[in-house]
Coordinates of C-alpha atoms in Angstrom, one line a residue:
Chain A
M22 CA 102.5 77.3 -105.8
I23 CA 103.3 80.4 -103.6
S24 CA 100.8 80.7 -100.5
L25 CA 100.1 83.7 -98.6
S26 CA 102.2 82.7 -95.5
D27 CA 105.5 82.6 -98.3
I28 CA 104.9 86.3 -98.8
T29 CA 104.6 87.1 -95.3
Q30 CA 107.8 84.9 -94.4
W31 CA 109.4 87.1 -96.9
I32 CA 108.7 90.3 -95.4
H33 CA 109.8 89.4 -92.1
K34 CA 113.0 88.0 -93.7
M35 CA 113.4 91.3 -95.8
L36 CA 113.0 93.7 -92.6
F37 CA 114.8 91.6 -90.5
Q38 CA 117.6 91.7 -93.2
Y39 CA 117.6 95.5 -93.3
L40 CA 116.7 96.6 -89.9
N41 CA 117.7 95.9 -86.6
G42 CA 116.0 93.5 -84.3
T43 CA 113.5 95.8 -82.2
V44 CA 112.8 98.4 -85.1
A45 CA 111.8 95.4 -87.6
Y46 CA 109.4 94.0 -84.9
G47 CA 107.8 97.4 -84.4
A48 CA 107.7 97.8 -88.2
E49 CA 105.8 94.2 -88.0
L50 CA 103.4 95.4 -85.6
V51 CA 102.5 98.4 -87.9
L52 CA 102.4 96.5 -90.9
A53 CA 100.2 93.9 -89.4
G54 CA 97.7 96.8 -87.4
V55 CA 97.4 98.4 -91.0
A56 CA 96.4 94.8 -92.3
V57 CA 93.9 94.5 -89.6
I58 CA 92.1 98.0 -90.1
A59 CA 92.2 97.5 -94.1
L60 CA 90.5 94.3 -93.9
V61 CA 87.9 95.2 -91.1
V62 CA 87.2 98.5 -92.9
A63 CA 86.9 96.8 -96.6
M64 CA 84.8 93.8 -94.8
A65 CA 82.4 96.5 -93.8
I66 CA 81.9 98.1 -96.5
I67 CA 81.5 94.9 -98.3
M68 CA 79.1 93.6 -95.9
V69 CA 76.9 97.2 -95.4
Y70 CA 76.5 96.7 -99.4
A71 CA 75.8 93.0 -99.4
E72 CA 73.4 93.5 -96.5
R73 CA 71.4 96.1 -98.3
K74 CA 71.5 94.4 -101.6
F75 CA 70.4 91.2 -100.0
A76 CA 67.9 93.3 -98.0
G77 CA 66.4 94.4 -100.9
F78 CA 65.9 91.0 -102.7
F79 CA 64.4 89.3 -99.6
Q80 CA 61.8 92.0 -99.6
M81 CA 61.0 92.4 -103.1
R82 CA 62.9 95.5 -103.8
W83 CA 66.1 96.4 -105.7
G84 CA 68.1 97.6 -102.8
P85 CA 70.8 100.3 -103.4
N86 CA 70.7 100.6 -107.5
R87 CA 71.6 104.3 -108.3
V88 CA 75.2 105.3 -107.1
G89 CA 77.7 103.5 -109.1
K90 CA 76.8 100.2 -111.1
W91 CA 74.4 98.4 -109.2
G92 CA 75.0 100.6 -106.3
T93 CA 78.2 99.2 -105.6
L94 CA 79.7 102.7 -104.7
Q95 CA 76.6 103.2 -102.2
A96 CA 78.4 102.0 -99.2
I97 CA 81.5 104.0 -99.8
A98 CA 79.6 107.3 -100.6
D99 CA 77.7 106.6 -97.2
T100 CA 81.7 106.2 -95.1
V101 CA 82.5 109.6 -96.8
K102 CA 79.5 111.1 -95.9
L103 CA 79.6 110.1 -92.3
M104 CA 83.2 111.2 -92.0
L105 CA 82.5 114.7 -93.3
K106 CA 79.6 115.3 -90.9
E107 CA 79.7 117.1 -87.7
C108 CA 80.0 115.1 -84.7
I109 CA 77.7 116.6 -82.2
T110 CA 77.8 116.2 -78.3
P111 CA 74.4 117.0 -76.7
N112 CA 74.8 119.8 -73.9
N113 CA 74.4 117.6 -70.7
A114 CA 76.3 114.7 -71.7
D115 CA 79.1 112.9 -70.1
K116 CA 81.4 114.4 -72.7
P117 CA 84.5 112.3 -72.0
M118 CA 82.8 109.4 -71.7
F119 CA 80.1 109.8 -74.9
K120 CA 83.8 110.4 -76.7
L121 CA 85.2 107.6 -75.5
A122 CA 82.4 104.7 -76.0
P123 CA 82.7 104.4 -79.7
I124 CA 86.7 104.2 -79.4
I125 CA 86.5 101.4 -76.8
I126 CA 83.9 99.5 -79.2
T127 CA 86.1 99.6 -81.8
V128 CA 89.2 99.0 -80.3
V129 CA 87.8 96.1 -78.9
G130 CA 86.4 94.8 -82.1
F131 CA 90.0 94.7 -83.5
L132 CA 91.6 93.2 -80.8
A133 CA 89.5 90.4 -81.2
L134 CA 91.0 89.6 -84.5
A135 CA 94.1 88.6 -82.8
P136 CA 94.1 84.8 -82.6
F137 CA 92.5 84.4 -85.9
A138 CA 93.8 81.9 -88.7
F139 CA 92.7 83.5 -92.0
A140 CA 95.1 80.8 -94.0
K141 CA 98.2 78.3 -93.2
G142 CA 100.5 80.4 -91.4
I143 CA 98.5 83.6 -91.6
V144 CA 98.0 84.4 -88.0
L145 CA 98.7 87.7 -86.0
W146 CA 99.3 85.9 -82.7
D147 CA 98.8 82.5 -82.4
M148 CA 98.2 82.2 -78.5
N149 CA 97.2 78.6 -76.7
I150 CA 93.7 80.2 -75.7
G151 CA 92.8 81.9 -78.5
V152 CA 89.3 80.8 -78.2
F153 CA 88.9 81.8 -74.7
Y154 CA 90.6 85.0 -75.5
V155 CA 87.8 86.0 -78.5
T156 CA 85.2 85.7 -76.2
A157 CA 86.5 87.4 -73.4
I158 CA 87.4 90.2 -75.8
S159 CA 84.0 90.3 -77.5
S160 CA 81.9 90.2 -74.5
L161 CA 83.6 93.8 -73.8
S162 CA 81.9 95.2 -76.1
V163 CA 79.0 95.5 -74.1
I164 CA 81.1 98.1 -71.9
G165 CA 81.3 100.2 -74.7
I166 CA 77.6 100.0 -75.2
L167 CA 76.6 100.7 -71.8
M168 CA 79.0 103.9 -71.7
G169 CA 77.3 105.1 -74.9
G170 CA 73.9 104.6 -73.6
W171 CA 74.8 106.3 -70.0
A172 CA 76.6 109.1 -71.5
S173 CA 74.3 110.3 -73.6
N174 CA 71.9 111.2 -71.0
N175 CA 68.7 110.3 -73.0
K176 CA 66.5 107.8 -72.0
Y177 CA 66.0 105.9 -75.1
S178 CA 69.9 105.3 -75.0
L179 CA 70.0 104.3 -71.7
L180 CA 67.2 101.7 -71.9
G181 CA 69.0 100.6 -75.1
A182 CA 72.0 100.0 -73.5
L183 CA 70.6 98.1 -70.6
R184 CA 68.6 96.2 -72.9
S185 CA 71.9 95.3 -74.8
G186 CA 73.9 94.5 -71.5
A187 CA 71.2 92.1 -70.6
Q188 CA 71.1 90.6 -73.9
I189 CA 74.7 90.4 -74.2
V190 CA 75.6 88.7 -70.9
S191 CA 72.8 86.3 -70.9
Y192 CA 73.7 85.1 -74.5
E193 CA 77.5 85.2 -73.9
L194 CA 76.4 82.0 -71.6
S195 CA 75.3 79.6 -74.6
A196 CA 77.5 81.0 -77.0
G197 CA 80.4 80.0 -74.5
L198 CA 78.8 76.3 -73.7
S199 CA 78.5 75.6 -77.3
I200 CA 82.1 76.7 -78.1
A201 CA 83.0 74.3 -75.2
A202 CA 81.7 71.5 -76.8
I203 CA 84.1 72.0 -79.8
I204 CA 87.1 72.5 -77.2
V205 CA 86.2 69.3 -75.5
M206 CA 86.0 67.5 -78.9
S207 CA 89.5 68.9 -80.3
G208 CA 91.3 68.9 -76.9
S209 CA 92.7 72.6 -77.5
M210 CA 91.9 76.2 -77.1
S211 CA 94.0 77.5 -79.4
L212 CA 92.6 78.2 -83.0
N213 CA 95.3 77.1 -84.8
D214 CA 95.0 73.5 -83.6
I215 CA 91.6 73.4 -83.4
I216 CA 91.7 74.0 -87.4
L217 CA 94.3 71.3 -87.7
A218 CA 92.3 69.0 -85.5
Q219 CA 89.6 68.8 -88.4
T220 CA 92.1 67.9 -91.3
D221 CA 89.8 65.0 -91.7
G222 CA 86.7 66.5 -91.6
W223 CA 85.2 69.4 -90.1
W224 CA 83.4 69.2 -86.8
I225 CA 79.9 69.8 -87.5
L226 CA 80.3 66.7 -89.8
R227 CA 82.1 64.6 -87.2
G228 CA 81.0 65.5 -84.3
H229 CA 77.7 63.7 -84.6
I230 CA 74.6 65.6 -83.0
P231 CA 75.9 67.4 -80.4
A232 CA 78.2 69.4 -82.9
I233 CA 75.1 70.2 -84.9
I234 CA 73.1 71.3 -82.1
A235 CA 76.0 73.5 -80.6
F236 CA 76.4 74.9 -84.4
V237 CA 72.9 75.8 -84.3
I238 CA 72.7 77.1 -80.5
S239 CA 76.5 79.1 -81.6
I240 CA 74.6 80.6 -84.4
I241 CA 71.5 82.1 -82.3
A242 CA 73.7 83.2 -79.9
S243 CA 76.2 85.0 -81.9
T244 CA 73.2 87.3 -83.7
A245 CA 72.4 88.4 -80.5
E246 CA 75.5 89.2 -79.2
A247 CA 76.2 91.1 -82.9
N248 CA 72.7 92.8 -81.7
R249 CA 71.1 91.9 -85.2
S250 CA 67.6 91.4 -86.0
P251 CA 65.7 89.5 -84.4
F252 CA 67.5 90.5 -81.5
D253 CA 68.5 94.0 -82.2
L254 CA 66.4 95.5 -79.2
A255 CA 69.5 97.6 -78.3
E256 CA 68.3 99.5 -81.3
G257 CA 64.5 99.1 -81.5
E258 CA 63.7 101.8 -84.1
Q259 CA 60.5 102.0 -83.2
E260 CA 60.0 102.4 -79.4
L261 CA 63.9 103.6 -78.9
T262 CA 64.5 106.0 -81.9
G263 CA 67.9 104.2 -82.4
G264 CA 69.0 103.1 -79.1
Y265 CA 72.3 103.4 -77.6
H266 CA 73.5 105.2 -80.7
T267 CA 70.8 107.5 -80.9
E268 CA 72.7 111.0 -79.6
Y269 CA 75.5 110.0 -81.9
S270 CA 76.7 111.2 -85.3
G271 CA 79.4 112.0 -87.9
I272 CA 82.2 109.7 -87.3
Q273 CA 81.4 108.8 -83.8
F274 CA 77.9 106.9 -85.2
A275 CA 80.4 105.3 -88.0
L276 CA 82.8 103.7 -85.5
F277 CA 79.6 102.3 -83.7
F278 CA 78.3 101.1 -87.1
L279 CA 82.0 99.7 -87.9
A280 CA 82.1 97.9 -84.4
E281 CA 78.5 96.1 -85.4
Y282 CA 79.8 95.1 -88.3
T283 CA 83.3 93.9 -86.9
T284 CA 81.4 92.1 -84.4
M285 CA 79.2 90.5 -86.9
F286 CA 82.8 89.4 -88.9
I287 CA 84.4 88.0 -85.6
L288 CA 81.6 86.1 -84.6
A289 CA 81.1 84.5 -88.2
M290 CA 84.9 83.7 -88.5
L291 CA 84.7 81.9 -84.8
N292 CA 81.9 79.9 -85.8
I293 CA 83.6 78.6 -89.2
T294 CA 86.9 78.3 -87.3
L295 CA 85.1 76.1 -84.6
F296 CA 82.5 74.4 -86.8
L297 CA 83.6 74.7 -90.2
G298 CA 87.3 74.2 -90.4
G299 CA 88.4 77.4 -90.8
W300 CA 90.6 77.6 -93.7
M301 CA 90.8 73.7 -94.0
P302 CA 89.4 72.3 -97.2
F303 CA 86.8 70.3 -97.0
H304 CA 88.3 66.4 -96.8
I305 CA 86.7 63.2 -96.9
P306 CA 89.2 61.0 -95.0
G307 CA 90.1 57.8 -97.7
L308 CA 89.1 60.0 -100.9
T309 CA 93.3 61.0 -101.5
V310 CA 92.3 62.1 -105.4
F311 CA 89.2 64.3 -103.9
N312 CA 91.6 65.7 -101.3
H313 CA 94.0 66.9 -103.3
I314 CA 91.9 68.3 -105.7
M315 CA 90.2 70.2 -102.5
D316 CA 93.9 71.4 -101.6
F317 CA 94.3 73.2 -104.7
I318 CA 91.8 76.0 -103.3
P319 CA 93.9 78.2 -101.6
G320 CA 93.1 78.4 -97.8
I321 CA 92.0 82.4 -97.9
V322 CA 89.5 81.4 -100.6
W323 CA 87.7 78.6 -98.1
F324 CA 88.1 80.5 -95.1
F325 CA 86.5 83.9 -96.7
G326 CA 84.1 81.6 -98.7
K327 CA 83.0 80.0 -95.7
T328 CA 82.8 83.4 -93.7
F329 CA 80.5 85.1 -96.2
F330 CA 78.5 81.9 -96.1
I331 CA 77.8 82.4 -92.6
L332 CA 77.2 86.5 -92.7
F333 CA 74.4 85.7 -95.4
L334 CA 73.0 83.4 -92.9
M335 CA 72.9 86.1 -90.1
I336 CA 71.7 88.7 -93.3
W337 CA 68.9 86.3 -94.3
F338 CA 67.8 86.0 -90.5
R339 CA 67.6 89.2 -90.0
W340 CA 65.5 90.3 -93.1
T341 CA 63.1 87.6 -92.2
F342 CA 62.2 87.4 -88.5
P343 CA 60.2 90.2 -86.7
R344 CA 62.4 91.7 -83.4
M345 CA 61.2 89.6 -80.4
R346 CA 60.1 91.1 -77.0
I347 CA 62.6 91.5 -74.4
D348 CA 61.1 89.1 -72.2
K349 CA 60.6 86.4 -74.8
L350 CA 64.2 87.1 -75.4
L351 CA 65.5 86.1 -72.2
K352 CA 62.8 83.7 -71.7
L353 CA 64.4 81.7 -75.3
E354 CA 68.1 82.1 -73.6
W355 CA 67.2 80.8 -70.3
K356 CA 64.9 78.5 -70.5
Y357 CA 65.8 76.8 -73.7
L358 CA 69.5 78.1 -75.5
L359 CA 70.9 77.8 -71.9
P360 CA 69.5 74.0 -70.4
I361 CA 69.8 72.5 -74.3
S362 CA 73.6 73.5 -74.3
I363 CA 74.5 72.4 -70.8
V364 CA 73.0 68.9 -71.7
N365 CA 74.6 69.1 -75.3
L366 CA 78.1 70.0 -73.5
L367 CA 77.6 66.5 -71.3
F368 CA 76.3 64.6 -74.3
A369 CA 79.6 66.2 -76.5
A370 CA 82.1 64.9 -73.4
F371 CA 80.5 61.3 -73.5
I372 CA 81.2 61.1 -77.0
T373 CA 84.7 62.5 -76.9
L374 CA 85.2 60.0 -73.9
M375 CA 84.2 57.1 -76.0
G376 CA 86.0 58.0 -78.8
W377 CA 82.9 58.1 -81.2
H378 CA 83.3 60.8 -83.2
F379 CA 85.2 60.1 -86.4
Chain B
M26 CA 54.5 65.5 -68.5
R27 CA 52.3 68.1 -70.3
S28 CA 54.8 70.7 -70.0
I29 CA 57.6 69.0 -71.1
Y30 CA 55.6 68.2 -74.1
K31 CA 54.9 71.3 -74.5
Y32 CA 58.7 72.6 -74.2
F33 CA 59.8 70.3 -76.9
Y34 CA 56.7 71.2 -79.1
D35 CA 57.9 74.8 -78.9
I36 CA 61.1 74.1 -79.6
F37 CA 60.5 71.9 -82.7
H38 CA 57.5 74.3 -83.8
G39 CA 59.8 77.6 -83.3
F40 CA 62.4 75.5 -85.9
Y41 CA 59.5 75.0 -88.2
S42 CA 58.2 78.6 -88.1
L43 CA 62.0 80.1 -88.7
W44 CA 62.4 77.4 -91.6
T45 CA 58.9 78.6 -93.4
G46 CA 59.9 82.5 -92.9
M47 CA 63.2 81.7 -94.2
M48 CA 61.7 79.8 -97.1
T49 CA 59.9 82.7 -98.2
T50 CA 62.4 84.9 -98.0
G51 CA 64.7 82.7 -99.8
Y52 CA 61.9 82.3 -102.7
Y53 CA 62.0 86.1 -103.2
L54 CA 65.9 86.1 -103.2
V55 CA 66.1 84.2 -105.9
H56 CA 63.2 85.0 -108.1
P57 CA 64.2 88.8 -109.1
K58 CA 61.2 89.2 -111.4
K59 CA 58.9 89.6 -108.3
I60 CA 60.0 92.7 -107.6
L61 CA 57.3 95.1 -106.8
T62 CA 59.7 98.3 -107.0
Q63 CA 59.1 100.6 -110.1
E64 CA 61.9 103.0 -110.8
Y65 CA 59.8 105.6 -111.1
P66 CA 62.0 108.5 -112.8
D67 CA 63.1 106.3 -115.4
N68 CA 60.1 104.2 -116.4
R69 CA 58.1 107.4 -116.4
G70 CA 55.7 107.1 -119.9
T71 CA 56.8 103.5 -120.4
T72 CA 56.2 101.1 -117.9
L73 CA 54.9 103.0 -115.0
Y74 CA 51.9 101.6 -113.6
I75 CA 49.3 103.7 -111.3
A76 CA 46.6 101.6 -110.0
E77 CA 43.1 102.8 -111.6
R78 CA 41.4 103.5 -108.2
F79 CA 44.2 106.1 -107.5
H80 CA 42.9 109.1 -105.8
G81 CA 45.1 111.3 -108.3
E82 CA 43.0 114.6 -109.0
V83 CA 39.2 115.3 -109.6
V84 CA 38.6 115.6 -113.2
M85 CA 35.1 116.5 -115.2
P86 CA 35.3 114.4 -118.3
H87 CA 34.1 115.8 -121.5
D88 CA 32.5 113.9 -124.3
E89 CA 33.4 114.7 -128.1
N90 CA 30.6 117.2 -128.3
N91 CA 32.5 119.1 -125.6
E92 CA 29.3 118.6 -123.5
H93 CA 29.7 117.3 -119.5
R94 CA 27.1 116.3 -117.1
C95 CA 27.3 118.6 -114.5
T96 CA 24.0 120.3 -113.4
A97 CA 25.6 122.7 -111.5
C98 CA 24.0 121.6 -108.2
S99 CA 26.8 122.3 -106.4
L100 CA 26.6 119.0 -103.9
C101 CA 30.1 118.7 -104.4
Q102 CA 30.7 122.1 -103.1
M103 CA 29.0 121.3 -99.9
S104 CA 30.4 118.0 -99.1
C105 CA 33.7 118.9 -99.5
P106 CA 35.3 119.1 -96.1
N107 CA 38.1 121.8 -96.8
G108 CA 36.3 124.1 -99.2
S109 CA 38.4 123.4 -102.3
I110 CA 35.7 123.5 -104.7
E111 CA 33.9 126.4 -106.2
V112 CA 30.8 126.0 -108.2
K113 CA 29.8 129.0 -110.0
S114 CA 26.8 128.8 -112.0
E115 CA 24.6 131.4 -114.0
M116 CA 21.1 131.8 -114.7
I117 CA 20.3 132.0 -118.8
E118 CA 16.9 131.7 -120.8
T119 CA 16.6 128.6 -123.2
P120 CA 15.4 129.2 -126.5
E121 CA 11.9 128.1 -125.3
G122 CA 11.7 131.3 -122.6
K123 CA 12.5 128.9 -119.6
K124 CA 14.9 130.0 -117.1
K125 CA 17.6 127.6 -116.2
K126 CA 20.9 127.1 -114.0
V127 CA 24.0 126.3 -115.9
L128 CA 27.6 125.7 -114.9
K129 CA 29.9 128.7 -115.4
Q130 CA 32.9 127.8 -113.9
W131 CA 33.9 124.7 -111.7
I132 CA 36.8 125.6 -109.9
Y133 CA 39.1 123.7 -108.3
H134 CA 41.9 124.4 -105.5
I135 CA 43.9 121.3 -105.8
D136 CA 46.1 122.7 -102.9
L137 CA 43.4 122.7 -100.7
C138 CA 42.2 119.2 -101.5
T139 CA 42.9 116.0 -99.8
F140 CA 41.9 113.7 -102.1
C141 CA 39.2 111.9 -99.8
G142 CA 36.7 111.5 -102.6
S143 CA 33.6 112.7 -101.4
C144 CA 32.6 115.1 -104.2
I145 CA 32.6 112.2 -106.3
D146 CA 30.2 110.3 -104.0
A147 CA 28.1 113.5 -103.4
C148 CA 27.6 113.9 -107.3
P149 CA 24.0 112.7 -108.3
S150 CA 24.9 112.8 -112.2
D151 CA 28.5 111.4 -112.4
A152 CA 29.9 114.5 -113.8
I153 CA 33.3 114.6 -111.7
R154 CA 35.6 111.5 -110.9
M155 CA 39.1 110.9 -110.2
S156 CA 41.9 110.6 -112.3
N157 CA 45.3 108.7 -111.8
E158 CA 47.4 111.5 -112.6
F159 CA 49.7 112.1 -109.7
E160 CA 52.4 114.5 -110.9
H161 CA 50.8 117.9 -109.7
A162 CA 54.5 119.8 -108.4
S163 CA 54.5 123.0 -109.9
Y164 CA 57.0 125.9 -109.1
T165 CA 53.7 128.9 -109.4
K166 CA 50.6 128.6 -107.5
D167 CA 48.6 129.6 -110.6
A168 CA 48.9 126.0 -111.4
F169 CA 46.8 124.7 -108.3
L170 CA 43.7 126.5 -109.6
K171 CA 42.0 125.0 -112.3
V172 CA 39.0 125.5 -114.1
L173 CA 37.5 121.9 -114.7
N174 CA 34.9 122.6 -117.4
K175 CA 36.4 123.2 -120.6
P176 CA 35.4 126.8 -122.4
G177 CA 32.2 127.1 -124.3
S178 CA 30.7 123.4 -122.9
K179 CA 27.6 122.8 -122.4
L180 CA 25.3 120.4 -120.7
K181 CA 24.8 117.1 -122.1
S182 CA 21.1 116.8 -122.9
K183 CA 19.5 113.6 -121.1
E184 CA 19.2 110.5 -123.1
K185 CA 15.6 109.6 -123.6

């Protein structure tokens, strides 16, 4: 059976056969970059459409249903519209910073994709501190948000940006601690090693209660980090008229929008890699036949299936719960999630020490 | 001790309320037949449903003999907050030789109307009512000036 890694290997061999080393390496980098951009844009369009359609059904309405069959072309039409619109810079804005902010936030989104393994052997950069890299890079997006809010010279944008800063900085903590629980169990920070450690079963099933608690906390913290409802105070349409991207229009706004969905996609991928085994099929130790049948489903299908499951959960959250107040938001993090995740980390370490996980 | 109990109670109660909310929206997701949206221009004249009590426009019901119930008392005109009603009346002499005030024209400026329904409340003889017709858009201003009593209509004689 031809797997995706065979195709990439074949491209790799071809390039090095016909070009000299440096050029071939450069060509591979360009190919990888194009693949990443294509993946992110395609995922963003699919996610925007899915979000709007699901939002409709969750709220007893139809969602987009005019452009194309069942409104399938709506997201593409919106993208084209945003590309053609004029980018307006306010008069008193800090112009270089105003223009840099959406670029920074998009670049951060693309950078964080590097260490993910999409299928067996499909990984851009298999580094040994992959998890650390992803958390570090994805927390950089707050700089883009703060820059955008500050440079707009608009009180609503600034308030939105500050709220977003407070929120992302706080929720990084519990997200990091719940990730640490899995790192303790698998004993590696490389995303590839974490996936391989789950060959006999996913961590959420093998890790007993600590893994489940860590998963729940991680999902909550991811929703907050992606600035999504019920934690979307940074936008807060009713009180802040759109938050940090109030003043942006055209392609600059589209970049902010893309970055929001990229962050969501990355956090979903991180969660499934840590807790649901990434591209690893569902295995039950002992049932050889069952495991073989599961192996026939390619890794990429498992990977995107799980990613879309997490994304669906996030969409479900968003269209169910009302927005939280800023003090309650911080109270939830500092009084509930952080103590629980610290205790949970100790619990996970104890279980690993005693060898109690399967 | 009580605060510790409250701490954990808050956590579990929070999850319970999350569960309830997600089950509600999840129920809507898997029951698309419950969707309330009416696809308006498509279902025009077929499944379009407008509630009977909707304030669309003021109409004056006429019966089969082309008779209405307006006595031209002009209470509706006085009750209208923005002057969208003009009641024009005239004095006629009945065959018995009595002088009587009858309705000549009941003029309705729909462009001034806020559809508050005060005229309907003010009418002592139930001569006017609100209909649920709502498609009033027009390219000319003439369409907004309506005469509600039909030509040649008469006052309905009182039932005895």
